[in-house]
Amino acid sequence: MASKSFYAIISGAGSGTGRAAAVRFAQAYPVVLLARKPESYNAIVDEIKQAGGQAFGITADATDEAAVNAAFETIKKELPGSKLAAAIYNVNGGFARKPFLELKREELDASLDAAPKGFFTFAQKTLPLLLDSVSDSPHPPSLIITGATASIKGSALFGSFAAGKFALRALGQSLAREFGPKGVHVSHAIIDGGIDTPWGKSFVANGGVEDGKISPDAIAETYWHLHTQHRSAFTQEIDIRPYVEKF
Amino acid sequence: MASKSFYAIISGAGSGTGRAAAVRFAQAYPVVLLARKPESYNAIVDEIKQAGGQAFGITADATDEAAVNAAFETIKKELPGSKLAAAIYNVNGGFARKPFLELKREELDASLDAAPKGFFTFAQKTLPLLLDSVSDSPHPPSLIITGATASIKGSALFGSFAAGKFALRALGQSLAREFGPKGVHVSHAIIDGGIDTPWGKSFVANGGVEDGKISPDAIAETYWHLHTQHRSAFTQEIDIRPYVEKF
Amino acid sequence: MASKSFYAIISGAGSGTGRAAAVRFAQAYPVVLLARKPESYNAIVDEIKQAGGQAFGITADATDEAAVNAAFETIKKELPGSKLAAAIYNVNGGFARKPFLELKREELDASLDAAPKGFFTFAQKTLPLLLDSVSDSPHPPSLIITGATASIKGSALFGSFAAGKFALRALGQSLAREFGPKGVHVSHAIIDGGIDTPWGKSFVANGGVEDGKISPDAIAETYWHLHTQHRSAFTQEIDIRPYVEKF
Amino acid sequence: MASKSFYAIISGAGSGTGRAAAVRFAQAYPVVLLARKPESYNAIVDEIKQAGGQAFGITADATDEAAVNAAFETIKKELPGSKLAAAIYNVNGGFARKPFLELKREELDASLDAAPKGFFTFAQKTLPLLLDSVSDSPHPPSLIITGATASIKGSALFGSFAAGKFALRALGQSLAREFGPKGVHVSHAIIDGGIDTPWGKSFVANGGVEDGKISPDAIAETYWHLHTQHRSAFTQEIDIRPYVEKF
């Protein structure tokens, strides 16, 4: 039975990982899905409801401070009295693979908007709510961040994307060190491999070998584990990759 | 109900983490405990049996190749036909905190014996068995290694201990890269903090704050999660620390 | 005798490291100093000239694309026919030490402006010039980046500053991998400690012990060494800290 | 003119890096070369003498404590009153590239002997001598360690070699933190690429491109720079790789 007095929120719901996390956390909490377009969350909301869970979506661009503010006002009305147990920042954007001298400054901006800037706004909104849940939430209130290979390696041709992801990791580390002692679990996952999504079937990873792409459900299962870790045993950073991935 | 055809083995069972891992994995598998002295595992074996699980201990020094060989002969007789699902290397030894010029070469040797050398023997024994389980084990066969802060940082006065732990991590990384593609999950946990054990009550960590020492049961829960990860989403390295730990 | 046909440029000349690097590189090249205010470079230009070197300053905000473009137009006129041998990005900005929930988004923006954004513009301007010097420069053309402790560690209360510095490091890594094989040496220095500057005398580091703050001249000497490394032996990342610094 | 009252010692002189370091440091100091076989140092001693420097060799296996002790007795007699300014640990050994299950424990032992164990003995001998030079040596007394790619990455098939190199790095870090504040500079170089030696001409690196293998003289130049760094600006770790090397 899902706890009705705590909820989870997922920013960037419209990806494979976003959907899977929503479905997994909906086994325990009502789930709020933030995405730029309703098409990104409508089907997920339906899926959760049909499985007996509770969910609703809000259209908001993570990089738009006013839109994110409005989203949290909506949540207050939709889930009166409910407290935040888990917040997942899963926004992608600013991906570009090209020679540095062909990059436009807008492409760097897009990466910084989607990663450190969008997360900054999301974290400033959610951390006070998570702090408020420390005393009574079923598990340590959690802020989980989706990173990538580019969070720890600036590969050739991936400079602008890596800039955003490195910056996002920096913020996550800093928040873990500041808010961990206050009881909030800030965790950063390095997703190191292609993700197996319905719309990404044409992308072949690891020679097309079975399970050569990461199952979003498996990521979600690890996110749930992070959320349920005892506060004496928090994980700050975890890597997730297919068994066949080179690293 | 425990699967009878697969078992788990824990080397270094006589520590807080060893006991907790044994108890946790015994919920699913018969568990074999290796330790230097029967006193280290007798009570754990009893505890598991009373909880309805199956366990037995074998006296063996992880750094003694012949003793480890004999242990695996014993296992064959005690659990005929059973296959290895999970192996945990949790041996401690060679800890020394002292000025470098006061260190004896024997202290470096003790650290290397307990870490890379003991693990080398354990891994050479267990990896063929884990490979043999890939096709039918309930979860990807797993080799889990217990590391420490000293696995990634050579602090002043901890040189010999860090030498062993760094070397252990090197082997773990190499095996993850070699055996991951064959279906075996090799994972390394960096335990970054004091562990809460009955015999360590006098050791005060983080000012004595509640949950300032790591719960061994919480470590075991994360080890179990690592073991059950889908092969498309393996974690190679994970840190575990109390919410109040400085890092 | 200084080579007249190659020059060096330093962005962020108005700091201890900027001055020292300018003076050091002026032993070999005419030096162009970029800073936001003429006060930041006037004295340095004088110092270099009095020592028999050649230098001039240009007022430009590194984060202002148009101003940087104009600066390079000025250089073309001032040093006709001269080619770029070394470019140093040493801009500081966006430093803030405060609780995350008190940070303003403008503070994050300032850090991102000074670090990845300013560097992006500087690198897009200088890399084509450095590439053009590969065949005939006295040493491999170099792009050297000043980083900090916050480039590799997101400490509590330093989130916004670390976000910028991490992102800067990401770009540096990516450029090293893309432009190294083309003969340009991209190097990143992690300055891990307080710097000994005339205006920072009141800041006490390491208990005020002698040489407990980093000599800017020593940093400059290492930058010069990086610039003169043979292309078969490039250093991508180097740490620099006082002998007494904890790390 | 070389300073006669300070000397340098190089363990593992019989490699490309060892020879080059000896020749470079001989520009400033008498140099002692340790190697397992006189053939490894005879030609280098001749080369240094012909260039007007001072050098002699001692046959000693770095992993043999008694032999190393005897070597330092010899040095006392050969260079009476001279003090140690720089010590370089450049021993190679224990390299093996093979599947883990084919490795012999002796191969792991060989790697641990050459790396942490040999270095432990060398460091225990040289650190008291280096400490004794702090007050009057021309540059901060230095202990420089040659590492490799395998110092920071445990690649598949390189487990035993990486175990030794990781452990060596751990010791170096620990010593840097303990002896840095006492004025001794402990530095670790990660040599990431093939080295260009006369006997390695058949080894093709980076497609045979010019300067695709590291010039030992270039490594030596960087070692000399490390030795001459001001104590307010020590480098603990540095990477060195060809411009064309993938990383």
Coordinates of N, CA and C in Angstrom, one line a residue, chain C residues 8 20 32 37 41-42 58 60 65 104 108 159 163-164 173 176 185 199 225-226:
Chain C
A8 N 52.5 35.6 -26.7 CA 51.6 34.9 -25.7 C 50.5 35.8 -25.3
A20 N 52.4 37.0 -12.8 CA 53.6 36.1 -12.8 C 53.8 35.4 -14.2
V32 N 50.5 39.7 -24.5 CA 49.3 40.5 -24.5 C 48.5 40.1 -23.2
K37 N 39.9 45.7 -16.4 CA 40.2 47.1 -16.1 C 41.7 47.3 -16.4
Y41 N 46.3 45.7 -15.5 CA 47.5 45.3 -16.3 C 48.6 46.4 -16.5
N42 N 48.2 47.6 -16.2 CA 49.2 48.7 -16.5 C 50.5 48.5 -15.8
I58 N 45.0 44.9 -23.0 CA 43.7 45.2 -23.7 C 42.6 45.0 -22.7
A60 N 39.2 44.0 -21.7 CA 38.1 43.1 -22.2 C 37.6 42.2 -21.1
E65 N 31.7 38.2 -25.5 CA 32.1 37.7 -26.7 C 32.6 38.8 -27.6
K104 N 22.1 32.9 -4.8 CA 21.2 33.4 -5.9 C 21.6 32.7 -7.2
L108 N 25.4 31.5 -9.4 CA 25.8 30.4 -10.3 C 26.2 30.9 -11.7
G159 N 29.3 25.1 -3.9 CA 28.6 24.5 -5.0 C 28.7 25.3 -6.3
A163 N 30.8 24.3 -9.6 CA 30.1 24.0 -10.8 C 30.9 24.6 -12.0
G164 N 31.3 25.9 -11.9 CA 32.0 26.5 -12.9 C 33.4 25.8 -13.2
Q173 N 39.7 19.0 -20.7 CA 39.9 17.6 -21.0 C 39.5 17.3 -22.5
A176 N 41.9 18.8 -24.9 CA 43.2 18.1 -24.9 C 43.1 16.9 -25.8
H185 N 49.0 21.7 -27.2 CA 49.1 21.2 -25.9 C 48.1 21.9 -25.0
W199 N 48.1 41.9 -2.3 CA 46.8 42.3 -1.8 C 46.2 41.3 -0.9
H225 N 57.2 25.5 -17.9 CA 57.6 24.1 -18.2 C 56.6 23.4 -19.0
L226 N 55.3 23.5 -18.6 CA 54.3 22.9 -19.4 C 54.4 23.3 -20.9

